Backbone as a chain_set.jsonl record, in Angstrom:
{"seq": "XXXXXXXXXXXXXXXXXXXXXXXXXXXXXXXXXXXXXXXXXXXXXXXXXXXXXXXXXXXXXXXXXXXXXXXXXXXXXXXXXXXXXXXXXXXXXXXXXXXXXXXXXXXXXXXXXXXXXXXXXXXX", "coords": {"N": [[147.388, 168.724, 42.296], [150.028, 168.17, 40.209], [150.626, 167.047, 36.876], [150.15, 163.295, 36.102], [149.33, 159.989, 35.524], [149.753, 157.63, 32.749], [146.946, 156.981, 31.413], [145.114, 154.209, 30.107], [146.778, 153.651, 27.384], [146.01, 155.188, 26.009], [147.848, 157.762, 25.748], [146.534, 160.067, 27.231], [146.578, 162.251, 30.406], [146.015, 161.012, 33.279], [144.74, 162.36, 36.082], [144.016, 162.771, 39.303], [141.414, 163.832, 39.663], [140.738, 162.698, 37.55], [139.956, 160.093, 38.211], [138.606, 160.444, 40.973], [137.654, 162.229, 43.78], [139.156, 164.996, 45.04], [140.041, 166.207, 48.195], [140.611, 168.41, 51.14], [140.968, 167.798, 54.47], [140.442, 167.386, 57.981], [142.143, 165.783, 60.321], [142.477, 164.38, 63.347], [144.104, 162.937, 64.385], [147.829, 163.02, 63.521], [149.632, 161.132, 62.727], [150.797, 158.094, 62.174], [151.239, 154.15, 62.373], [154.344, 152.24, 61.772], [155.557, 149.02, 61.323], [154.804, 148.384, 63.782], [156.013, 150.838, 65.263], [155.243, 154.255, 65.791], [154.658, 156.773, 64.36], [155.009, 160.469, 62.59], [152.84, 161.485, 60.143], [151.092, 162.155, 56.809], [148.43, 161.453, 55.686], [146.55, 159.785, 52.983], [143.629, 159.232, 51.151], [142.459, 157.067, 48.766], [139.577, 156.952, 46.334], [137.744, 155.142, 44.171], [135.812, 156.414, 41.083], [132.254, 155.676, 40.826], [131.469, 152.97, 38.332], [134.292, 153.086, 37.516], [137.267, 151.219, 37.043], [138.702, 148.596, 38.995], [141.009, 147.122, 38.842], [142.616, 148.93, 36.998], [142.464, 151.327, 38.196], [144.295, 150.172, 40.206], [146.813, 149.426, 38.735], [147.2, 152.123, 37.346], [147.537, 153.771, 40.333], [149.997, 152.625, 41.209], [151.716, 153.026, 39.552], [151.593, 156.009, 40.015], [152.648, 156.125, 42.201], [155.062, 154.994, 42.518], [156.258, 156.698, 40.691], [155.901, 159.058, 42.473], [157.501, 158.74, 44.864], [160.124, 158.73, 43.694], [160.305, 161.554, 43.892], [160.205, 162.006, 46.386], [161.785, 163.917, 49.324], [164.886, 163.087, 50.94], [164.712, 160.931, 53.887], [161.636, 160.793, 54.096], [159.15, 158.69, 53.418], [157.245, 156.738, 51.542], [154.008, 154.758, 52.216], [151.249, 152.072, 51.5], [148.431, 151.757, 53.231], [146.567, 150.097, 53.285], [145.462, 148.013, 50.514], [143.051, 148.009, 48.414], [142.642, 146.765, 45.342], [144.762, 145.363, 44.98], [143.071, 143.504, 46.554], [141.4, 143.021, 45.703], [141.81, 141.294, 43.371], [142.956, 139.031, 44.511], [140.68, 137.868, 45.336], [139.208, 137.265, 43.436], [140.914, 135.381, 42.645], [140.484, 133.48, 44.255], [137.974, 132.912, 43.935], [137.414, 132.096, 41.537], [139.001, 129.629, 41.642], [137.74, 128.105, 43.638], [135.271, 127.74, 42.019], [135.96, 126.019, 40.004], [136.874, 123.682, 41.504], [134.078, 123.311, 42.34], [132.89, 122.572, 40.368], [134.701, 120.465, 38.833], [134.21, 118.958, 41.099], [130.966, 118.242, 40.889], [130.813, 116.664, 38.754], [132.332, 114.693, 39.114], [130.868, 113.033, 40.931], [128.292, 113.239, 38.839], [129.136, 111.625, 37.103], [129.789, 108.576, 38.814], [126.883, 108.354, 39.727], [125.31, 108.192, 38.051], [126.612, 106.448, 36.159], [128.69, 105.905, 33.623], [128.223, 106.625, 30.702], [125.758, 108.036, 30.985], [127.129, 110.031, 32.597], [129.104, 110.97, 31.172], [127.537, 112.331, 29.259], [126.332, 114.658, 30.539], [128.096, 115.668, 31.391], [129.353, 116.95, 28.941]], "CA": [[148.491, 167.895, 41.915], [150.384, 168.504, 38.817], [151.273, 165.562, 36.285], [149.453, 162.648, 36.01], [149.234, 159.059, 35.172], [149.5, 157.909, 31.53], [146.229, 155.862, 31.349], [144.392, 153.337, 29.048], [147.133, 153.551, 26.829], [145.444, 156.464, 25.01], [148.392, 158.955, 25.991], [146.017, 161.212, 27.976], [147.214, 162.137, 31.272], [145.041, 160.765, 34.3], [144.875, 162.885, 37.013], [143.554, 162.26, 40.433], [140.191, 164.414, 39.865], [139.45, 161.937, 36.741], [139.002, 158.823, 39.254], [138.075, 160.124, 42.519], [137.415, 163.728, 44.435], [140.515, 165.456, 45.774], [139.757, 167.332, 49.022], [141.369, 168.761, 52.11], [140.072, 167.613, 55.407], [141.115, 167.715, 59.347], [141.97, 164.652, 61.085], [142.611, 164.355, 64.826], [145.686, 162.371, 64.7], [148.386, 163.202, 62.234], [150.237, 160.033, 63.275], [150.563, 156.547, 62.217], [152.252, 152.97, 63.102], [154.7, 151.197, 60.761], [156.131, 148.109, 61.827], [154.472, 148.684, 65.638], [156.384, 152.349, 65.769], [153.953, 155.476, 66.014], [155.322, 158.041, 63.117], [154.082, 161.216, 62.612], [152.201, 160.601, 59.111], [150.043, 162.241, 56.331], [147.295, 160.199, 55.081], [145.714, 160.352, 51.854], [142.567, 158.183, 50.649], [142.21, 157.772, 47.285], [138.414, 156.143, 46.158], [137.317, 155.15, 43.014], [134.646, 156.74, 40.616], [131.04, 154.87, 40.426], [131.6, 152.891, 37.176], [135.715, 152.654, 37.065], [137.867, 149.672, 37.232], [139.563, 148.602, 39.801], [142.221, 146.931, 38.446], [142.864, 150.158, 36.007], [142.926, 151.933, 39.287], [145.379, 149.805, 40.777], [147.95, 150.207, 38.139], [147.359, 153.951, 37.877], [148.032, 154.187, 41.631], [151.103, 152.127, 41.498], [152.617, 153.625, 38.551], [152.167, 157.373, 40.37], [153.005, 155.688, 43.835], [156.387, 155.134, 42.123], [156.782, 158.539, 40.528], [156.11, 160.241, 43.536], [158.507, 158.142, 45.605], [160.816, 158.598, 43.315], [160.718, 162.684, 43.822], [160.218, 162.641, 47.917], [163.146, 164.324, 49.769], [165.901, 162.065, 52.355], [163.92, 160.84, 54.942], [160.516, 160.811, 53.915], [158.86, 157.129, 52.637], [155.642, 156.658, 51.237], [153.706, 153.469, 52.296], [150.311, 151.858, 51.9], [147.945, 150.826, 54.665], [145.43, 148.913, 52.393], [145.403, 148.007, 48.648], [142.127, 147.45, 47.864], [142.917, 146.306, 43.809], [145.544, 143.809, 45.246], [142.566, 142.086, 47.652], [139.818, 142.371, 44.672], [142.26, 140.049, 42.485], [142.99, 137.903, 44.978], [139.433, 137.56, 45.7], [139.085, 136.851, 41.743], [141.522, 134.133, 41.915], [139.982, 132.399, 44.986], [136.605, 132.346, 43.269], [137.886, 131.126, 40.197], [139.801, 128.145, 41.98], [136.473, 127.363, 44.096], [134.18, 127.18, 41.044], [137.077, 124.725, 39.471], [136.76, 122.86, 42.632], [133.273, 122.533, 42.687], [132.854, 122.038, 38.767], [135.111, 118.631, 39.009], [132.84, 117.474, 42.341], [129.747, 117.957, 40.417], [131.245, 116.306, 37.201], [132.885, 113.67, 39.426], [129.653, 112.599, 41.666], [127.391, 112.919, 37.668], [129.903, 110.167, 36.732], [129.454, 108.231, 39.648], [125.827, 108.335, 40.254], [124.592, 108.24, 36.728], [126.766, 105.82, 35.279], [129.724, 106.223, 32.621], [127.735, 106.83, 29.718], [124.62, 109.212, 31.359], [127.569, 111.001, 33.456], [129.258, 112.183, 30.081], [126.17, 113.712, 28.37], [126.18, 115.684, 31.781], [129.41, 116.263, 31.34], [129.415, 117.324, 27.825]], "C": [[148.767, 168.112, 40.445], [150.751, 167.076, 38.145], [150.359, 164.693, 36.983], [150.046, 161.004, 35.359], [149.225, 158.8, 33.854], [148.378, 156.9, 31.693], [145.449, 155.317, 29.991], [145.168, 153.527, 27.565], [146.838, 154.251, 25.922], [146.776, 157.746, 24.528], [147.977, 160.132, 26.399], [146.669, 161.073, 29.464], [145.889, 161.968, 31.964], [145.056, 161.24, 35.449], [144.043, 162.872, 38.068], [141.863, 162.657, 40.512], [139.483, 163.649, 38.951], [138.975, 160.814, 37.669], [138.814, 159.337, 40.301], [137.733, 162.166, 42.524], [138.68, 163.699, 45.488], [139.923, 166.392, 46.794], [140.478, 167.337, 50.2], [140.538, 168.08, 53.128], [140.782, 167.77, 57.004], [141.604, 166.435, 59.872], [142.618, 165.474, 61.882], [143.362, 163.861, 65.2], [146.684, 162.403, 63.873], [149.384, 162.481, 62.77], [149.858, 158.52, 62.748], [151.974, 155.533, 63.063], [152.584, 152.375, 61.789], [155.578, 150.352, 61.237], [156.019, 148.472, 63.421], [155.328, 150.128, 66.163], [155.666, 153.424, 65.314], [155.029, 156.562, 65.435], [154.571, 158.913, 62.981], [153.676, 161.348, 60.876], [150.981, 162.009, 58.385], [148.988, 161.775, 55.371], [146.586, 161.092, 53.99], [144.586, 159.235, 51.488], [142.351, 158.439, 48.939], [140.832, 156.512, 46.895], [138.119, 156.682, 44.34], [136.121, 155.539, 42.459], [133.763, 155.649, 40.213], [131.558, 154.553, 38.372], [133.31, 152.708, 36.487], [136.203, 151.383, 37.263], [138.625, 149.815, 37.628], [141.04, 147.885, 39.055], [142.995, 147.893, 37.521], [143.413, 150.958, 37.287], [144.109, 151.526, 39.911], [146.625, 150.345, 40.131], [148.111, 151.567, 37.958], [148.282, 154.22, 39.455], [149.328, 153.676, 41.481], [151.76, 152.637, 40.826], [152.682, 155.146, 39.34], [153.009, 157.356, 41.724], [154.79, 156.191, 43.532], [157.381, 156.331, 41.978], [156.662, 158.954, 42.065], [157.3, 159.988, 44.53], [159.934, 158.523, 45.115], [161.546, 160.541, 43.786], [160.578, 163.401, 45.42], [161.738, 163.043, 48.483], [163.288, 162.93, 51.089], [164.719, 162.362, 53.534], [162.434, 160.718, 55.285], [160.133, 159.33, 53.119], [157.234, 157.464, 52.09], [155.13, 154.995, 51.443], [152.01, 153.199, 52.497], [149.66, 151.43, 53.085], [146.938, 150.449, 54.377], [145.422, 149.175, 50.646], [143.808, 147.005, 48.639], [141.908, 146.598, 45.959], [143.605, 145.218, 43.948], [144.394, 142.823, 46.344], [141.098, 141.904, 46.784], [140.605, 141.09, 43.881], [142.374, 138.72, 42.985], [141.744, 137.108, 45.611], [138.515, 136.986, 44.4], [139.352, 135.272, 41.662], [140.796, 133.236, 43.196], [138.979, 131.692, 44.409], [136.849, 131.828, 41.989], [138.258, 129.737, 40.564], [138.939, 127.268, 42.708], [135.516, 127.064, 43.229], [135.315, 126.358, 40.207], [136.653, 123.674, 39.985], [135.526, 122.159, 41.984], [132.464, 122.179, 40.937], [133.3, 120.2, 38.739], [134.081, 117.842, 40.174], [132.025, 117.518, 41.431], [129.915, 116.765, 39.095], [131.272, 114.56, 37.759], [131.564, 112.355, 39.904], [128.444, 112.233, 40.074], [127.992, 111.639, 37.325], [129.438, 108.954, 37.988], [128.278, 107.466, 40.043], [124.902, 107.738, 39.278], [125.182, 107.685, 36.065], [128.009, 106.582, 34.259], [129.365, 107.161, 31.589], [126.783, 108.002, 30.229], [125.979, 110.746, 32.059], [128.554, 112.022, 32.244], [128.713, 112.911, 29.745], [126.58, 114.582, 29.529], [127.503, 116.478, 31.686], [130.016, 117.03, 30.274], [128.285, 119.074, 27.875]], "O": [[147.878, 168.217, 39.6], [151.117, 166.116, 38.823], [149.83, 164.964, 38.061], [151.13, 160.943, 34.779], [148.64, 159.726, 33.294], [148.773, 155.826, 32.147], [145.26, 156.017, 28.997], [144.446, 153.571, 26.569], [147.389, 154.026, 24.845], [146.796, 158.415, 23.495], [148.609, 161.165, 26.178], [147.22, 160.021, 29.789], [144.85, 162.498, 31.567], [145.506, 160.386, 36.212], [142.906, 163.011, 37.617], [141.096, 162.007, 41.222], [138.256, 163.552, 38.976], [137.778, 160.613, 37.88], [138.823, 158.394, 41.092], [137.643, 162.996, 41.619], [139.059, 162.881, 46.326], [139.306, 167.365, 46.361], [141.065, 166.283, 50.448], [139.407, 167.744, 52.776], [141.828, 168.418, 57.007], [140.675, 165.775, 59.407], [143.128, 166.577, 61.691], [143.657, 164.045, 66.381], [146.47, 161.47, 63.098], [150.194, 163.165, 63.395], [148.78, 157.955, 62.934], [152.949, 155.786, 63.771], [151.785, 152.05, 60.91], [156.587, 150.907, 61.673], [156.975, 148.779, 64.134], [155.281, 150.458, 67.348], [155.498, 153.378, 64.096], [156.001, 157.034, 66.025], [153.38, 158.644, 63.142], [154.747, 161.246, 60.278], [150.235, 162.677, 59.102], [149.094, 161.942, 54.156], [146.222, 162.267, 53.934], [145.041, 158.107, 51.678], [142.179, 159.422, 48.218], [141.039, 155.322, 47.132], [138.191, 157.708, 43.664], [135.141, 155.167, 43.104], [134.161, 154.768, 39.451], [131.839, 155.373, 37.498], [133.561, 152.328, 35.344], [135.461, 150.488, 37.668], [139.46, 150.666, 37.319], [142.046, 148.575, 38.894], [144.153, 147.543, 37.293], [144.611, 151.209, 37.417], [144.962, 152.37, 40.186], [147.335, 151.259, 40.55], [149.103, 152.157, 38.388], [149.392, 154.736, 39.579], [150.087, 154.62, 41.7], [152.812, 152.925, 41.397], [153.82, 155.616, 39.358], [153.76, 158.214, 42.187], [155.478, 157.113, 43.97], [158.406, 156.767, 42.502], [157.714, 159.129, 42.681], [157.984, 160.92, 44.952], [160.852, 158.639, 45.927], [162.734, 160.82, 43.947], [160.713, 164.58, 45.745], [162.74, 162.47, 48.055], [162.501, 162.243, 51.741], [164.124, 163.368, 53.92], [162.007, 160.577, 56.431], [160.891, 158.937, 52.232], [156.414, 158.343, 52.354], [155.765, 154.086, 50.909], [151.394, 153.83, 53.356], [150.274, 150.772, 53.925], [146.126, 150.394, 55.301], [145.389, 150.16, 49.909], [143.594, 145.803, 48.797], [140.912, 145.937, 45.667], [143.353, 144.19, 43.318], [144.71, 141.737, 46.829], [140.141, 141.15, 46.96], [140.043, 139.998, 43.796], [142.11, 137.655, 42.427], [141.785, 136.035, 46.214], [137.418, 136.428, 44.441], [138.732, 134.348, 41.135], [140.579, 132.074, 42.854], [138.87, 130.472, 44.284], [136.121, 130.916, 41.596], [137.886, 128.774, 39.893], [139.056, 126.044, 42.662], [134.796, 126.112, 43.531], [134.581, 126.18, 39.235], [136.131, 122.764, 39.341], [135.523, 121.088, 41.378], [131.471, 121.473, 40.755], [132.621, 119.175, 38.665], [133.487, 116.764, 40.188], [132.253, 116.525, 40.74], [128.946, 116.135, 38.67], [130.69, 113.584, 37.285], [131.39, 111.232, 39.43], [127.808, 111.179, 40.085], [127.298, 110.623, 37.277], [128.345, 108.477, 37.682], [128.323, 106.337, 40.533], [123.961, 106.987, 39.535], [124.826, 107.921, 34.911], [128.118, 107.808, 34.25], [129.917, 108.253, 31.453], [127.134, 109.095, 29.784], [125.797, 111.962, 32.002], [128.728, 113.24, 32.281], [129.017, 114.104, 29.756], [127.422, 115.402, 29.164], [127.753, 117.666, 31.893], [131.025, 117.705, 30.481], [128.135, 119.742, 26.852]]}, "num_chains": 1, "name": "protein.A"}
């Protein structure tokens, strides 16, 4: 693949061999389904290097997703069939909003249990 990603704001170009391994392979069905209709389809995987960041990855991918879309011929689409970077964040923000959660119970129940005065210190 020629051209590359601009990443980490450095102005180096990021090209598919710095995060992952580019290789050919065979599959057995060169076919997918989009919206329940069976298209004939070529699949690419793209996996991140031990030690990168996914959310770095994400935007990389999306920013070349674009470019490339932008230079496919009439009739041709490009479409994911899993974003792993869009289900780590949202797996970020759940756990963020459950330790919220259970921050106020514990806070709420120290108050509670222990009195006005003992349930601040705790709370402090």
């Amino acid at each position: 693949m020629t051209g590359g990603v601009r990443g980490g704001g450095k102005g180096r170009a990021l090209g598919l061999g710095d995060v992952g391994e580019v290789g050919r392979g065979y599959s057995a069905r060169a076919e997918g389904r989009r919206g329940g209709v069976r298209e004939n389809a070529i699949g690419r995987a793209v996996a991140m290097k031990d030690g990168g960041g996914i959310r770095a990855l994400g935007e990389n991918l999306d920013a070349e997703f674009k470019r490339l879309q932008a230079t496919l011929p009439a009739g041709l689409t490009l479409s994911k069939v899993s974003d792993q970077p869009a289900a780590v964040e949202a797996g970020v923000g759940e756990f963020v909003q459950v330790l919220i959660e259970a921050l106020v119970i514990v806070l709420l129940v120290s108050f509670f249990s222990l009195g006005a005065r003992t349930g601040l210190v705790v709370a402090v």
